[in-house]
Each structure stands twice: as C-alpha cells, then as structure tokens.
Coordinates of C-alpha atoms in Angstrom, one line a residue:
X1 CA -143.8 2.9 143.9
X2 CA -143.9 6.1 145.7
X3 CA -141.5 6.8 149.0
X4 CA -142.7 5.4 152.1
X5 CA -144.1 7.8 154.4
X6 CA -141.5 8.8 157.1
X7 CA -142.8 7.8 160.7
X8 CA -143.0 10.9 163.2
X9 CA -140.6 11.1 165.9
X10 CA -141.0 10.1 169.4
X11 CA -141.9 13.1 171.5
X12 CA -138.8 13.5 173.6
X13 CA -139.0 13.2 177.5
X14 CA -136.1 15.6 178.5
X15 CA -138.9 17.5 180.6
X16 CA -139.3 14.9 182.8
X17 CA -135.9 15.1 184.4
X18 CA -136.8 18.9 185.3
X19 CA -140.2 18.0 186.4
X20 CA -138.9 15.7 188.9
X21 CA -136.1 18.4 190.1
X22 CA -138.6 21.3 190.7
X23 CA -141.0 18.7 192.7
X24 CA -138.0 18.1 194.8
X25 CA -137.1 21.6 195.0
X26 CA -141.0 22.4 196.8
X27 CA -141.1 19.8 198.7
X28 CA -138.0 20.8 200.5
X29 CA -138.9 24.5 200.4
X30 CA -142.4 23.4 202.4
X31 CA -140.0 20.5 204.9
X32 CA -138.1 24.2 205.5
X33 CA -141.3 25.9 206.6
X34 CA -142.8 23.7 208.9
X35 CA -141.8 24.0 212.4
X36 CA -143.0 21.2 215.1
X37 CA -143.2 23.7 217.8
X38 CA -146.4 24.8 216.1
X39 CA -147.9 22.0 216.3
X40 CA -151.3 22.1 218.6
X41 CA -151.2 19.1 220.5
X42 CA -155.1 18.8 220.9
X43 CA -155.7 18.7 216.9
X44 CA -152.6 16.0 216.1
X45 CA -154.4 13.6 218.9
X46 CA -157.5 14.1 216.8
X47 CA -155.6 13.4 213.7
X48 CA -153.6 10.4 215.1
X49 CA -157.0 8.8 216.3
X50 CA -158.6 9.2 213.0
X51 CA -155.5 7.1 211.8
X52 CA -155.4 4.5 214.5
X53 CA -159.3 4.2 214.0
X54 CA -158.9 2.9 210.2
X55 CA -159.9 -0.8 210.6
X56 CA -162.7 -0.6 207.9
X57 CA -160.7 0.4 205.0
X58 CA -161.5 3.8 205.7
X59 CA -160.2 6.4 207.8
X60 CA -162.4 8.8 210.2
X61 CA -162.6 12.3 208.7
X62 CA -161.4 15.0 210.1
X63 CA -164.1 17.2 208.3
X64 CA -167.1 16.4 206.4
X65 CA -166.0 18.6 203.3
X66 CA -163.8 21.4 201.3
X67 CA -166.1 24.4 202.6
X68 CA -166.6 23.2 206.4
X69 CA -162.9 22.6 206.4
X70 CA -162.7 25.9 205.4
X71 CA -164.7 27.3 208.5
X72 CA -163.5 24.6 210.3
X73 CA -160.0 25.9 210.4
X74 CA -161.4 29.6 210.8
X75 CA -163.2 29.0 214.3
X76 CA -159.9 27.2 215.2
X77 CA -157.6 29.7 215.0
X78 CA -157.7 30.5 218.7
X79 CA -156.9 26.8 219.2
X80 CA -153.9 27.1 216.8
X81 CA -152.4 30.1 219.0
X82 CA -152.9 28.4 221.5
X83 CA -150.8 25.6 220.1
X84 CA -148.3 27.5 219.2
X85 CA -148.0 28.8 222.7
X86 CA -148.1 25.5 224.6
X87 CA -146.1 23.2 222.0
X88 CA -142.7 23.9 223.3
X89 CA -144.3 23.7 227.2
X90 CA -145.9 20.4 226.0
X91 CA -142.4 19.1 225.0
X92 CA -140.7 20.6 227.8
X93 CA -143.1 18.8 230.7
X94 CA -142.7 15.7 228.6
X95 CA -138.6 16.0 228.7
X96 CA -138.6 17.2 232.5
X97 CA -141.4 14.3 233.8
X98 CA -139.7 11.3 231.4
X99 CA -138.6 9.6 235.0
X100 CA -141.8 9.9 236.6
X101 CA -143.5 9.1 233.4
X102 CA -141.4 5.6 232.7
X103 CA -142.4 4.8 236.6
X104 CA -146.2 5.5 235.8
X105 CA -145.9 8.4 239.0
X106 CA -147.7 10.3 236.1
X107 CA -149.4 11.2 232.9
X108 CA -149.1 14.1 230.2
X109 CA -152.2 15.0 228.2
X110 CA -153.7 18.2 226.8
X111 CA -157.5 19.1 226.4
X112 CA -159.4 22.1 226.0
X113 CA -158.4 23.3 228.8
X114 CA -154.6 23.2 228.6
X115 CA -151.6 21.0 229.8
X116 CA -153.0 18.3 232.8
X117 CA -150.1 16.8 234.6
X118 CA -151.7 13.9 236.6
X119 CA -150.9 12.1 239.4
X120 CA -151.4 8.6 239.9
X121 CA -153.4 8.4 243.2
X122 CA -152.5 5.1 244.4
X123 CA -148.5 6.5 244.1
X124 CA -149.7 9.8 246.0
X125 CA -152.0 8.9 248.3
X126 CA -153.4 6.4 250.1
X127 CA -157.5 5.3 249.6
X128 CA -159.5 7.4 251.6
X129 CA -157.0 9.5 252.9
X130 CA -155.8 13.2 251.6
X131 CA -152.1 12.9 253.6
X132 CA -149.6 13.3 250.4
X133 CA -147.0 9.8 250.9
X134 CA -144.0 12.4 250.9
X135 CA -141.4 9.8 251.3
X136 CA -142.2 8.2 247.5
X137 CA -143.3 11.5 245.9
X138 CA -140.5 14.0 247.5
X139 CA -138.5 13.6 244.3
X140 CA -141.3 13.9 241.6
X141 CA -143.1 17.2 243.5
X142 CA -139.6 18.6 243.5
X143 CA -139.6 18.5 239.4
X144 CA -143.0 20.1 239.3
X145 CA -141.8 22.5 241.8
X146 CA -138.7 23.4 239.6
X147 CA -140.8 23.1 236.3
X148 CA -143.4 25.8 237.2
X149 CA -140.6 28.0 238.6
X150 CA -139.2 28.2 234.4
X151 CA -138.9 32.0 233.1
X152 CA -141.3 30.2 230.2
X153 CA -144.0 30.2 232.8
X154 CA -144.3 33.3 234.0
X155 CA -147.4 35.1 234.0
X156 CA -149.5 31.8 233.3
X157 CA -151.9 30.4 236.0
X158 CA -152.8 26.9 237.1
X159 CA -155.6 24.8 238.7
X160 CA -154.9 21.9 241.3
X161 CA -158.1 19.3 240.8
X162 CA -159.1 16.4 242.9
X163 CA -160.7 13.2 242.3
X164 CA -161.9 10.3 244.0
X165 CA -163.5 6.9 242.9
X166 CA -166.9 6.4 243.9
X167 CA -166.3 3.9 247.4
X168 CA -167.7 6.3 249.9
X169 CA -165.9 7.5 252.9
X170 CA -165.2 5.2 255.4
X171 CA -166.8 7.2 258.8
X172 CA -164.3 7.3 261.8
X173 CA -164.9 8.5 265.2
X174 CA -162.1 9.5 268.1
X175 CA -162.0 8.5 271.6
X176 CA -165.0 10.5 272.5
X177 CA -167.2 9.7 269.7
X178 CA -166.6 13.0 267.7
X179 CA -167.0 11.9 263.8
X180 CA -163.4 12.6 262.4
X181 CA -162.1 12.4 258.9
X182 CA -163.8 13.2 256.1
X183 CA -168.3 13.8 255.6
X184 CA -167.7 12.8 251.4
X185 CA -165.6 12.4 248.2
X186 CA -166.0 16.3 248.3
X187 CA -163.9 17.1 250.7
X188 CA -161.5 14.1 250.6
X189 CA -161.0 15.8 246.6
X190 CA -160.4 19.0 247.8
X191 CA -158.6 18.4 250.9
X192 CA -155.6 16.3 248.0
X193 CA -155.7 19.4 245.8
X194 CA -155.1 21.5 248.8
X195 CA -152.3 19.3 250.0
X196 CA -150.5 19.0 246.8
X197 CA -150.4 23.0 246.8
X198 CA -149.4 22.9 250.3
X199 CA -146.4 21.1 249.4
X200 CA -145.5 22.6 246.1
X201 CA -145.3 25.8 247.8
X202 CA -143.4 24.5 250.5
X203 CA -140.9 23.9 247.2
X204 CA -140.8 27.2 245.8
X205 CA -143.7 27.6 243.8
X206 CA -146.2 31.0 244.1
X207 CA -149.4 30.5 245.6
X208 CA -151.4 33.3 243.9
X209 CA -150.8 31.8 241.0
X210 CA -152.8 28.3 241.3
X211 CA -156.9 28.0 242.2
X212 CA -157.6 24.3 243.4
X213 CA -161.0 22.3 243.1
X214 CA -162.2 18.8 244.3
X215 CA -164.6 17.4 242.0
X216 CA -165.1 14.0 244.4
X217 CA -166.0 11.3 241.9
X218 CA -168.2 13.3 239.2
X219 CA -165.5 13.1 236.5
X220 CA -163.7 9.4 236.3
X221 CA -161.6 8.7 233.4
X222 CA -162.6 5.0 233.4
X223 CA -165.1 2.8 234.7
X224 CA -165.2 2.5 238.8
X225 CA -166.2 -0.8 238.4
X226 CA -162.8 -2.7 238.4
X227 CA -160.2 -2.3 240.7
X228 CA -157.8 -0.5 238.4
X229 CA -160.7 2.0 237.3
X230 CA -161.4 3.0 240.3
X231 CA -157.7 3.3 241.0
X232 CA -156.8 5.5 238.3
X233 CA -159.7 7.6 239.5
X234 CA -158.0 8.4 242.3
X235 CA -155.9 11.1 241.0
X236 CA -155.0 15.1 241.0
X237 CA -154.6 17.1 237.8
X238 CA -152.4 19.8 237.8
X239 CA -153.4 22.2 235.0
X240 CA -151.6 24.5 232.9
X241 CA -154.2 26.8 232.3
X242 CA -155.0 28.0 228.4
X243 CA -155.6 31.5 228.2
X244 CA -159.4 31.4 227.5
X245 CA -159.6 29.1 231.4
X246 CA -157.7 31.9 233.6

C-alpha cells in the first residue's frame, strides 16, 4: 500500500496577536485627538435625543444617508465654530451657576442663538409684577455679574428677554383714579428685562454691551394651562449671543 497522504498544516494565527495590538494602537491615537471642548453643544443634544428616543428598537437618525451627511456636515460648519467657541463658556456657566442650578434659581441651555441663562420667574419676581425680589436673588445676580465680567467674554454681546404667562394684567388705579401698573404682558416683559439689566449694571457689568426685549407671552416653553406651565413661563433669558445674532 502506498504512503498515506500527509494532512496540510493548520494555517498559523500569530497575526492575530498583531492585529489586535495595531487596533489598540488607533484607537488610542484617535482617544488622543479628540478634545471635549470642541464639542458643539447644540449637535450632542440632538445626538443624545436620537438616543434617549430609541424605544422601538430603532434609533432616530441623525441623517437620512452617506451623501446628505456629507452636505449635512458642510452647511454646519459655521455651527461647529461656533461650538468650538462656546464649549469651554458652556462648561464654564455650568461650573460658575452649579449653586443656583441645584436650587432650581436657574437653567443652562444652548440653541441657535447661543448660551440662555434663565431665570426662574417665580424665584425672581413676583406674578404680575417687574420689581426684581433682591433679597433672594442678590447672591445669584452677583455670579452673573462676575461671570460676564471674565477676560473670556470680552468683545461678545448679550440680549436680556422677558416673558410672561398668558393671565393678563391685573388693572390698578391710585387714589385719584389714574390707571397705574402695567397696559399688557408687553410691558410687564420688558419692564423684567430692563430691571434685570438695571441691576446687573449696578454689579459691574457694561451696559453697551447687552440689548433687552420683552416678548409678553408669545414664546412659552410649556403649556400655560397648569400652574407650573404657566409658572415656568414666567422667566428672563439672558443670552450669550452667537456671532451670527449680534
């Protein structure tokens, strides 16, 4: 009988161990390159609510396909400076307002028009009135004050906005039947905004660098018809201004 055929030999894996080590190596050179201060807080809120949206199995996408991501990401690039430029204010606000944010004083978000420090109008002010409640805020408008004052502010501008819920005015008359107060939500909004800026430059800060607007109760963040809506309607947003805004 003839000699059995010898059976090939097992290809040998030795190339997996340096496989493995130059995937390692690339994912720590790309770790290396990203920086968080980069990051542009409007487009990781749109990221994160595509992820807290996945209830179905499947996640909301962020672009529809390869090539309109690809012109997706070229119209953004003005939102991407942009991020660049606000991310370390973002985290700075965020670090400096931590007190006032734990005791709900006020929030920190970003749209399209920059950074929007809000505060809580109930804290602020009282309904229907525009008089700031100095004794419970002194502390907080002293922050913003000092915040605004930073050397990584200068040259930027900022917008004072108030808000109202929709209760109308309540009409108030003196001792000789004069009207007194306030004719609407209009001026009521703009007579907060005015009054926060009063204040803040009482502090230290530079007038000619803030514009203020009272928007009465045309833009609500939640529904004015609960209690709490309506309350959280109440507010004043201090912007940060983005570039394209000034």
């Amino acid at each position: 009988m003839g000699k059995k055929a010898k059976e090939p030999e097992k290809p040998s894996t030795a190339w997996q161990g340096t496989y493995g080590d130059m995937i390692t190596l690339m994912l720590c050179f790309f770790v290396m390159l990203y920086d968080p201060s980069e990051t542009d807080a409007v487009q990781m809120a749109a990221m994160m609510a595509a992820i807290n949206n996945n209830t179905t199995g499947g996640g909301n996408s962020l672009s529809p396909g390869a090539l309109a991501s690809l012109g997706n990401t070229i119209s953004a690039l003005p939102s991407i400076e942009k991020g660049r430029a606000m991310g370390p204010t973002m985290k700075k606000a965020t670090t400096t307002f931590a007190p006032d944010i734990k005791s709900n004083k006020i929030t920190i978000t970003s749209d399209e028009r920059g950074i929007v420090i809000t505060l809580t109008g109930d804290t602020f002010f009282e309904q229907g009135s525009a008089d700031l409640n100095i004794d419970d805020t002194r502390e907080t408008l002293l922050r913003i004050a000092q915040f605004f004052a930073d050397d990584e502010l200068t040259g930027r501008r900022w917008r004072i906005e108030g808000h109202t819920d929709n209760t109308p005015v309540e009409v108030q008359f003196d001792e000789d039947g004069r009207r007194t107060g306030f004719p609407s939500n209009w001026e009521l909004s703009a007579a907060r905004a005015a009054n926060v800026l009063h204040y803040l430059s009482d502090f230290g800060v530079d007038e000619q660098q803030f514009s203020i607007a009272g928007y009465a109760d045309t833009r609500p963040k939640f529904s004015n018809d609960t209690a709490e809506g309506r309350a959280y309607n109440r507010r004043v947003d201090i912007i940060i201004l983005d570039e394209g805004h000034f």
